[in-house]
Coordinates of C-alpha atoms in Angstrom, one line a residue:
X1 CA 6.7 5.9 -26.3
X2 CA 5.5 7.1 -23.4
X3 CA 8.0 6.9 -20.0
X4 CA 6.8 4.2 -17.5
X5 CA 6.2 6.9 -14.8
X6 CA 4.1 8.9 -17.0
X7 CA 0.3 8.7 -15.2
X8 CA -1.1 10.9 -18.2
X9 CA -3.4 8.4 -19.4
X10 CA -4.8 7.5 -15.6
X11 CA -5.5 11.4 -15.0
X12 CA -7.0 12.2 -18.2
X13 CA -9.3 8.8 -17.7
X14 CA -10.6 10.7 -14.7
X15 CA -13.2 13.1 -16.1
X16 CA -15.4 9.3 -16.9
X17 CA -18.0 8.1 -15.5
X18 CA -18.1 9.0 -11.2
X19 CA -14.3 8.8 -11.1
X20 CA -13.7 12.3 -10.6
X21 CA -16.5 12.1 -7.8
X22 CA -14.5 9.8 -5.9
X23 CA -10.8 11.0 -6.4
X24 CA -12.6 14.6 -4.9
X25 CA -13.6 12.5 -1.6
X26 CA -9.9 11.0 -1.3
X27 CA -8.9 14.9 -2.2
X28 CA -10.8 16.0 1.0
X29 CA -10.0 12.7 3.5
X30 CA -6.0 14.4 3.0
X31 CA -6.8 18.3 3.1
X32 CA -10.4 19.2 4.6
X33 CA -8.8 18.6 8.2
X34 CA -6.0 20.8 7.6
X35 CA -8.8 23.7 5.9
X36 CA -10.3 23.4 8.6
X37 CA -7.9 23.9 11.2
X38 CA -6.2 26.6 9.2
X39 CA -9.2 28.1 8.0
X40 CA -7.7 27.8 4.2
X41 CA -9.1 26.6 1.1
X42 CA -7.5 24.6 -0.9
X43 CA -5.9 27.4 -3.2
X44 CA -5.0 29.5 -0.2
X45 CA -2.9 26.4 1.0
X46 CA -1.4 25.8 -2.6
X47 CA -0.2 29.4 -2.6
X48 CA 1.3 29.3 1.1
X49 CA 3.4 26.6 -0.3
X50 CA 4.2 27.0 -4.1
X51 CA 3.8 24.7 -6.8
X52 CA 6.3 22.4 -6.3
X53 CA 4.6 21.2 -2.8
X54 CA 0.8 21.3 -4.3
X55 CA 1.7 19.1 -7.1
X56 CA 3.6 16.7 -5.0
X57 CA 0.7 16.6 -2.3
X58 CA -2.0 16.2 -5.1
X59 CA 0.3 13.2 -5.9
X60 CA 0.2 12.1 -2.7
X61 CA -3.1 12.2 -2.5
X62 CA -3.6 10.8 -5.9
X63 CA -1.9 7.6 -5.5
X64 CA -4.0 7.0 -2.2
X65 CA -7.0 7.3 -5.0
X66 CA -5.5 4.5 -6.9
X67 CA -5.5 2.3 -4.6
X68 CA -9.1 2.3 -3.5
X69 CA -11.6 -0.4 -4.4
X70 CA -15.2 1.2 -5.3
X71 CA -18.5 0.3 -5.9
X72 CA -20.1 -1.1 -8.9
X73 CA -18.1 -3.7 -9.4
X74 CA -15.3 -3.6 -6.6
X75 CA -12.7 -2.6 -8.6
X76 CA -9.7 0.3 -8.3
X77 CA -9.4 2.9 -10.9
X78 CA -6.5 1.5 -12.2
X79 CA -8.3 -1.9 -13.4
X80 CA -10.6 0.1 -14.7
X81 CA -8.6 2.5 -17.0
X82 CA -6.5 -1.0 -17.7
X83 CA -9.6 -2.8 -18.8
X84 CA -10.1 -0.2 -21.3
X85 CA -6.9 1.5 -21.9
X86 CA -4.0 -0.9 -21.8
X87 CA -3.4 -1.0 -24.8
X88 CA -2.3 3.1 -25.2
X89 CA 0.4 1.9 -22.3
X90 CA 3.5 -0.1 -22.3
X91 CA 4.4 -2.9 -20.7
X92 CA 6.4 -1.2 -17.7
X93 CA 3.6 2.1 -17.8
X94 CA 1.3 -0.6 -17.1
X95 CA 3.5 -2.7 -14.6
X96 CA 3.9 0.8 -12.7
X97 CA 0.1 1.6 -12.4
X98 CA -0.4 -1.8 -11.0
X99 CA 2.2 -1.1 -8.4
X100 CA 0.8 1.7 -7.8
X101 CA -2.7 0.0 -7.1
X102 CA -1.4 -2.0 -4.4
X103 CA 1.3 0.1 -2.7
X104 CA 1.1 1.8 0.7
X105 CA 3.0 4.7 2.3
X106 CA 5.2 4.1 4.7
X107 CA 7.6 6.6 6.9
X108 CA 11.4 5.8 5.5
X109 CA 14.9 6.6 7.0
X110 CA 17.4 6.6 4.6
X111 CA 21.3 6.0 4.6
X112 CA 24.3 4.7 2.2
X113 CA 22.8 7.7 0.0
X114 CA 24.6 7.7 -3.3
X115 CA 23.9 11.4 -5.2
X116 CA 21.5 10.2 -8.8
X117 CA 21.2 6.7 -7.8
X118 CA 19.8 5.3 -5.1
X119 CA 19.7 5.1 -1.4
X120 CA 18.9 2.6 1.7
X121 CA 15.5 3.1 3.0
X122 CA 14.7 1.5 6.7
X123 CA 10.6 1.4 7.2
X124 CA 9.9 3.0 10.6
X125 CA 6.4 1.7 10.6
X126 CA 6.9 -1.9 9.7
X127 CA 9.9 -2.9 10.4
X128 CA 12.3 -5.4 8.6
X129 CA 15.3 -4.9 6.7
X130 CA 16.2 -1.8 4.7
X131 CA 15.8 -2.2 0.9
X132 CA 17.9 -0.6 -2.3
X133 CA 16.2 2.0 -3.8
X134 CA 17.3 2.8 -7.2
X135 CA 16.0 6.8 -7.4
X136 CA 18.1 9.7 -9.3
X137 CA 16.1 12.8 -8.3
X138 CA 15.9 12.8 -4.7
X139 CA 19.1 11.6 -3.9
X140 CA 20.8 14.5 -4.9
X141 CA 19.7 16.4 -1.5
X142 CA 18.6 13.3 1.1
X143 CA 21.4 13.4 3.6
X144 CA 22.3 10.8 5.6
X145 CA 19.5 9.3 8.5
X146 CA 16.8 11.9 6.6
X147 CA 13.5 10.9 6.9
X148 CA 10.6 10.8 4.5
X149 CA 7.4 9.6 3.7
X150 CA 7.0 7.4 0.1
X151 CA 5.7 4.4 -1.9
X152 CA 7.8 2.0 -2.5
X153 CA 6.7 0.2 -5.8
X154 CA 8.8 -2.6 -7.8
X155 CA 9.5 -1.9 -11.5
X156 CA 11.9 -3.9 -14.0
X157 CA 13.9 -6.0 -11.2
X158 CA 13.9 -2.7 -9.1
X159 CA 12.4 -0.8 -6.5
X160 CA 11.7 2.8 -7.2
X161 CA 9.8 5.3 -5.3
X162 CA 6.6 7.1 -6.5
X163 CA 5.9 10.6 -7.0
X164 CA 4.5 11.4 -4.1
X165 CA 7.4 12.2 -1.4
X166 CA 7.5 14.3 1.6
X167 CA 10.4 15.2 4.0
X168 CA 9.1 14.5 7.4
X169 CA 11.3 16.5 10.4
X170 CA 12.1 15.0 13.4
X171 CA 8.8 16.7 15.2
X172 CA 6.8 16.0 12.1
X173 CA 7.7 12.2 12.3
X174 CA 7.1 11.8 16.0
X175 CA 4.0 13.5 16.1
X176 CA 2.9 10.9 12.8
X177 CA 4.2 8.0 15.0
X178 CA 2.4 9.0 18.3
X179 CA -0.9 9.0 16.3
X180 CA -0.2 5.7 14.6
X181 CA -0.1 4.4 17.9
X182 CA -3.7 5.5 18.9
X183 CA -5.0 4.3 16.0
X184 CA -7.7 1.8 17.3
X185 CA -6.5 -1.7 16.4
X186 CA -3.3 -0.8 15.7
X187 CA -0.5 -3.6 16.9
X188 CA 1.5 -3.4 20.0
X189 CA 5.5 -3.0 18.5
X190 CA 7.8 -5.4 18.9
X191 CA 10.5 -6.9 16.9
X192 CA 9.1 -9.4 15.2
X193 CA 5.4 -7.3 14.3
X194 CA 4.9 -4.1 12.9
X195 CA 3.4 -1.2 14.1
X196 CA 0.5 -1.4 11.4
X197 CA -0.2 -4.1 8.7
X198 CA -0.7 -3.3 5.0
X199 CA -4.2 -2.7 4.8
X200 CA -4.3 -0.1 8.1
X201 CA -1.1 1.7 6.6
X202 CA -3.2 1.9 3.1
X203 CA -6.2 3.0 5.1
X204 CA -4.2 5.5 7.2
X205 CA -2.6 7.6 3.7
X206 CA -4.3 10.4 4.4
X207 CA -2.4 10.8 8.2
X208 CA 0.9 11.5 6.1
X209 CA -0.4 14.4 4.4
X210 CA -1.6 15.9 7.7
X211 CA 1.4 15.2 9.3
X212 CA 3.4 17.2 6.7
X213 CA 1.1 20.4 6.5
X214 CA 0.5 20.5 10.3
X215 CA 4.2 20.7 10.6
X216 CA 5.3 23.3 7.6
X217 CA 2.0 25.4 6.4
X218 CA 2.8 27.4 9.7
X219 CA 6.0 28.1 8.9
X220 CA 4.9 28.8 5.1
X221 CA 2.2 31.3 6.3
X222 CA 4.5 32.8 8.5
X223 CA 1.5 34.5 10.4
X224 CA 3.4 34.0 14.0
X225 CA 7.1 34.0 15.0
X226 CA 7.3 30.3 16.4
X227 CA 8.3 29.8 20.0
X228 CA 11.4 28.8 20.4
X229 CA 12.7 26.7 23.7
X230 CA 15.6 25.1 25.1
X231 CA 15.8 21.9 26.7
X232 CA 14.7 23.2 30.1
X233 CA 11.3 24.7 28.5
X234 CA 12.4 28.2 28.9
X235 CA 11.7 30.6 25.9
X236 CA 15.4 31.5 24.3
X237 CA 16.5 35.2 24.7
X238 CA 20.7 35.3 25.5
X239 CA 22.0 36.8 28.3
X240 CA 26.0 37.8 28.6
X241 CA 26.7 38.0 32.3
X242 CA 30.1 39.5 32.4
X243 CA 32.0 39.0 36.2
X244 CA 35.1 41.8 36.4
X245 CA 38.2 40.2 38.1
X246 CA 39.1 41.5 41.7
X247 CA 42.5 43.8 42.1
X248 CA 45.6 40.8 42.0
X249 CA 43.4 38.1 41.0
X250 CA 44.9 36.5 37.7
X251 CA 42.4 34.3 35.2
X252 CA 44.8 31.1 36.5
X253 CA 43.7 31.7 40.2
X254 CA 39.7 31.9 38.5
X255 CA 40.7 28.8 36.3
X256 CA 42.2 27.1 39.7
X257 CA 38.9 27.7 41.4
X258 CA 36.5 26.7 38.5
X259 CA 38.5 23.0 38.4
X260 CA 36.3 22.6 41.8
X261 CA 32.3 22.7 40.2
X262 CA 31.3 19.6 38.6
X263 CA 28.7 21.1 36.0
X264 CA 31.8 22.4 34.4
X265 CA 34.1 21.2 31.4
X266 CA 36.9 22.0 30.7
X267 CA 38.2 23.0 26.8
X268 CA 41.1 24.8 26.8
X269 CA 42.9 27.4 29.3
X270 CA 39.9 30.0 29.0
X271 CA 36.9 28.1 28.0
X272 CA 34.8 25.8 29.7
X273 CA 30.7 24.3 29.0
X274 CA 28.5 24.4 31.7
X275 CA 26.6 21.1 31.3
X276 CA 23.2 19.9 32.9
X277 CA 24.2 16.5 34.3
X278 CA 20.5 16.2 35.7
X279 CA 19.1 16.3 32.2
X280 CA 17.7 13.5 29.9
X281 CA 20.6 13.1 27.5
X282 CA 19.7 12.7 24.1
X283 CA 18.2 14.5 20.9
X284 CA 17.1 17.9 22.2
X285 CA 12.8 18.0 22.5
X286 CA 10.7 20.7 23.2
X287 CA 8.9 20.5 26.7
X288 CA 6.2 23.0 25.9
X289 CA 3.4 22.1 23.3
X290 CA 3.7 23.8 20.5
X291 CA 7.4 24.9 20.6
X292 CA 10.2 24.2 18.6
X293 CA 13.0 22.8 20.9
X294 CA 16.5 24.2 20.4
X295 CA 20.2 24.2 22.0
X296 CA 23.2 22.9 22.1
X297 CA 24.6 18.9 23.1
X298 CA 27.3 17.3 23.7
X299 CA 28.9 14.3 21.9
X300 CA 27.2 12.0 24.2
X301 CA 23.9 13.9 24.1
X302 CA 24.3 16.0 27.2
X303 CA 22.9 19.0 27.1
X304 CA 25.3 22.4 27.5
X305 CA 23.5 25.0 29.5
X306 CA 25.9 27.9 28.8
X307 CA 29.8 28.6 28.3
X308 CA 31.8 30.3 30.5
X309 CA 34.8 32.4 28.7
X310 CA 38.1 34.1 30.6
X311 CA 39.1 37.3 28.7
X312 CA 40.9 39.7 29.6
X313 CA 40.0 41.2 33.1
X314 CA 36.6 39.5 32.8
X315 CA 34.7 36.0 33.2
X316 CA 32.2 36.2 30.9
X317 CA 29.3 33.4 31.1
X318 CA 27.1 32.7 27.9
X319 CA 23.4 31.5 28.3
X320 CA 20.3 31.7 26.1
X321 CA 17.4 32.3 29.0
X322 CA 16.9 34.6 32.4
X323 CA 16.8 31.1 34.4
X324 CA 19.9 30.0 33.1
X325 CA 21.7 33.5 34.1
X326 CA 20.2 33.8 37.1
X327 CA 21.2 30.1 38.0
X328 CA 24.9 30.4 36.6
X329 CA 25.5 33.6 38.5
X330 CA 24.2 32.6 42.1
X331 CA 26.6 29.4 41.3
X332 CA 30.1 31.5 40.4
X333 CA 29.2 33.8 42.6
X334 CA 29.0 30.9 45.6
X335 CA 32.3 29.3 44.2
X336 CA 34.1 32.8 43.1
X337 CA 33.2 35.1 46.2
X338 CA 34.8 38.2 46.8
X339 CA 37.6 37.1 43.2
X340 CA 35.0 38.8 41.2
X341 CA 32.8 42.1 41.3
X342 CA 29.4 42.1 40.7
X343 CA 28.4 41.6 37.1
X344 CA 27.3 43.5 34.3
X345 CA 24.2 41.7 32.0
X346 CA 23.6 42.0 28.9
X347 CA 20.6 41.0 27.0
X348 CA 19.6 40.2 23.7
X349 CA 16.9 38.4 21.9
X350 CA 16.9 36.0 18.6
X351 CA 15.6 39.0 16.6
X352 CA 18.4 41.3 18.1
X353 CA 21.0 39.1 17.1
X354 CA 19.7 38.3 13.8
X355 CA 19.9 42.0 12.8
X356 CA 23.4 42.3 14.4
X357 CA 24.2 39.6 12.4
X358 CA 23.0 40.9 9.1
X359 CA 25.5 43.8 8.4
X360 CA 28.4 41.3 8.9
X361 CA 30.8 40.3 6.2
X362 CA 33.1 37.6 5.8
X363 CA 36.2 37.9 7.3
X364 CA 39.3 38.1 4.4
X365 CA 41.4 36.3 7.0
X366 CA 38.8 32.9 7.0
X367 CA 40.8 29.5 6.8
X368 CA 40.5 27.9 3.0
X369 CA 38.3 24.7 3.0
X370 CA 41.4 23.1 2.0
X371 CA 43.2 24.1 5.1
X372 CA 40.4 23.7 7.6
X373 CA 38.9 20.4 6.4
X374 CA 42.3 18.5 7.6
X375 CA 42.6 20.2 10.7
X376 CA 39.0 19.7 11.6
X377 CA 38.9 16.0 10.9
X378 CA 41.9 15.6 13.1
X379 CA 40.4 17.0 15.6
X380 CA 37.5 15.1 15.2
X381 CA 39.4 12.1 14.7
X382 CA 41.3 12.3 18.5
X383 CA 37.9 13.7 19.7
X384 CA 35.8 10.6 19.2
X385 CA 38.3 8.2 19.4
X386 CA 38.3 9.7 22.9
X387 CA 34.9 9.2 23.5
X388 CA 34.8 5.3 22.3
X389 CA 36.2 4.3 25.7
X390 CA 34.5 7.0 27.9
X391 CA 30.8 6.7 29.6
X392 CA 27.9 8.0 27.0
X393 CA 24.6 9.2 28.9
X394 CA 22.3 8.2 25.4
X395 CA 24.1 4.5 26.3
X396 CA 23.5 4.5 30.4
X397 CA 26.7 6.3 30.9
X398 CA 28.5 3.7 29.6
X399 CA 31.5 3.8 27.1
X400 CA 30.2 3.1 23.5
X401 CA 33.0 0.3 23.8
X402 CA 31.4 -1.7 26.3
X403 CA 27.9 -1.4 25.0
X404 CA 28.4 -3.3 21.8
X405 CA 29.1 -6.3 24.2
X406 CA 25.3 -6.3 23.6
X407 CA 22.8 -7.2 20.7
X408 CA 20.3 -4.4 22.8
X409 CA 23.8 -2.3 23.6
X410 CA 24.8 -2.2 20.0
X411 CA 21.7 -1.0 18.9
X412 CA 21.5 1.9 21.4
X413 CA 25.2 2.3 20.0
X414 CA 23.6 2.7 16.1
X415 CA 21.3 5.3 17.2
X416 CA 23.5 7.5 18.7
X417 CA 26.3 7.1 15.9
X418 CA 23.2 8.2 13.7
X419 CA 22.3 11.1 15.5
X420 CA 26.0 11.8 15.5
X421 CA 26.1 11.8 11.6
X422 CA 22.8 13.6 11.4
X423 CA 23.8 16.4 13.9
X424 CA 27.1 16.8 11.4
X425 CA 25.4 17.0 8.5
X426 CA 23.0 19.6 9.1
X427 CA 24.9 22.4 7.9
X428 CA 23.5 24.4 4.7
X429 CA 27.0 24.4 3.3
X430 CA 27.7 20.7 1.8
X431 CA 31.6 21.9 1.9
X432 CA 31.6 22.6 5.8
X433 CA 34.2 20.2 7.2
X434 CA 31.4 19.1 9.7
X435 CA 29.0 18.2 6.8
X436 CA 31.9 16.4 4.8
X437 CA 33.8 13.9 8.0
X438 CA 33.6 10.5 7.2
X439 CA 31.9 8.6 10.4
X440 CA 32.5 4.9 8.9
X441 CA 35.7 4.5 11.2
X442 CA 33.5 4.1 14.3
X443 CA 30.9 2.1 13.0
X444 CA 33.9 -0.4 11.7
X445 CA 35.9 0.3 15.0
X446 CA 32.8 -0.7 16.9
X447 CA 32.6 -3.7 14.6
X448 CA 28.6 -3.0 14.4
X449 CA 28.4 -2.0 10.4
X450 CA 26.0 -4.5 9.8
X451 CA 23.8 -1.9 11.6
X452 CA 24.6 1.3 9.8
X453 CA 21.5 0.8 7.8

């Protein structure tokens, strides 16, 4: 017997009649723009990717085929295969190909992710509550907050999702959003109306495929290096601005003068962040069209604009741009004076220190997972217990305690435990005692776990 995912039947049931006329129309409406653009053919594109990527688009792309109603007779593909060929299918193969007829795609968040089961999936284009996904494949690598772009069908007493799903990044999914809003007739969002009703989501399948290849095909070709800012729209090359210290100054008469600029904070005895309290705070965007935003933030989103290091005979101040180094030397210079000499720069840019990086092995002296992971955590712990009761700038610059006084203050207070969790887990190594802390304290703390969905 035949599984009740397996569309065998439907694709073979192509080559009759005009079918495969129309499924090639549906085939274009998701790739021609992107051929054109690109100037790729369809193989060209398939290649870029792999094989993995060109079935799961052709699925994509697919399913949008299935549910379309054509003429003669105003029916979708899949009544008409059923009309003839339900009785090769089971009950549940056929259940799923009518699902399939009248599902949509929708943009997903997901949470509460449990490894070859199932997940939590919050629509970001319609609203309402998030639903229980039972799924075994793709929930071995979603992490937390993830985004992607699915069908959500019901089958047996469950919901499932089809074949057909894309990882959407955080630029892919705002740029999808942003044209879902000039969509003409689309809704105005609010709380109680979606962005876009069933029948413009079905009619707007094809903007997810776009949406996806506009965002990796030019990282796949890999025909230009892509620009790379940081949050003040300047193109990233590090400079290392080293300050000597003046005969009989010590670093605690530097440290003792640094106390005095704002911008500054302060980690231990020789370190200190040079933050941009003019800034939007928040998740880092790029300013520039085009360019992939990058940097550093702060717990409460602030971005850090360098680091300043005491070391020996030397103040040493870290920055990834010429603006940045010229600003954060005509500033110590004004507070420092005559303490220091005049500096020695050093510059290098992201391909330097890639290749500097390359011949590097791993220190025999690392701390064992099982040493670090409790001593991280701890620090964590008294970190952001900290911060609970101290202002936030993605709240107002309020404490994250005083905001959930709110309904509209504990949802700004969600959001930025999310990109909290997010920004954790984004290492590559799923052992990394950043990927592996356990946020579920502050939402409980916070008393807002209701919202951690």
């Amino acid at each position: 017997m035949k599984a009740s995912h397996d569309l065998s039947g439907l694709v073979k049931f192509l080559s009759r009649d005009d079918w495969a006329f129309h499924f090639e129309e549906v085939m274009g409406d998701h790739f021609w723009p992107v051929m054109d653009h690109f100037d790729l053919d369809h193989e060209e594109i398939n290649d870029a990717l792999g094989d993995h990527w060109a079935m799961t688009l052709w699925g994509c792309a697919f399913e949008d085929f299935l549910t379309q109603v054509f003429d003669p007779g105003g029916q979708t593909f899949v009544e008409a295969y059923l009309k003839r060929r339900s009785w090769k299918e089971s009950a549940q193969s056929k259940a799923y190909m009518t699902a399939l007829g009248t599902s949509v795609m929708s943009l997903y968040e997901a949470s509460e992710i449990v490894p070859g089961k199932s997940f939590l999936a919050r629509d970001l284009i319609r609203g309402g509550e998030p639903v229980l996904i039972s799924e075994g494949t793709a929930t071995k690598t979603l992490r937390q907050w993830e985004r992607v772009a699915a069908r959500i069908v019901p089958l047996g007493g469950k919901l499932i999702i089809a074949g057909g799903l894309l990882p959407f990044s955080q630029e892919a999914s705002d740029a999808l959003l942003e044209g879902f809003k000039a969509l003409p007739g689309k809704r105005r969002r609010s709380r109680t109306q979606p962005l876009l009703d069933d029948e413009m989501l079905r009619a707007a399948a094809p903007l997810f495929t776009h949406a996806f290849l506009f965002d990796v095909l030019p990282k796949a070709l890999g025909e230009t290096r892509p620009i790379i800012h940081n949050s003040d729209g300047d193109e990233i090359v590090f400079h290392e601005v080293r300050f000597p210290l003046a005969t009989g100054i010590t670093r605690k008469d530097i440290a003792w003068r640094l106390q005095g600029i704002p911008q500054l904070r302060q980690e231990n005895a020789q370190f200190w962040n040079w933050l941009d309290e003019r800034s939007q705070k928040g998740p880092l965007k790029a300013r520039v069209p085009n360019a992939l935003a990058a940097g550093t933030t702060m717990e409460d989103g602030t971005p850090v604009l360098g680091n300043l290091e005491l070391k020996g005979r030397f103040l040493t101040l870290m920055v990834n741009s010429a603006a940045r180094a010229a600003r954060g030397r005509e500033m110590l210079e004004n507070v420092l004076g005559k303490m220091v000499g005049v500096p020695l720069t050093t510059i290098q840019t992201i391909e330097q220190m890639q290749e500097a990086r390359k011949g590097r092995t791993k220190e025999v002296d690392d701390i064992p997972l099982e040493v670090a992971t409790p001593l991280v955590h701890a620090m964590l712990d008294k970190q952001y217990r900290e911060i609970l009761d101290q202002p936030v700038g993605m709240l107002g610059d309020i404490s994250p305690r005083s905001a959930v006084g709110t309904q509209k203050g504990r949802e700004k207070v969600a959001e930025w435990l999310k990109y909290l969790e997010f920004r954790s887990a984004s290492s590559q190594n799923p052992h990394d005692p950043m990927t592996t802390y356990d946020f579920g304290w502050m939402w409980r703390e916070l008393n807002i776990e209701n919202l951690r969905r």
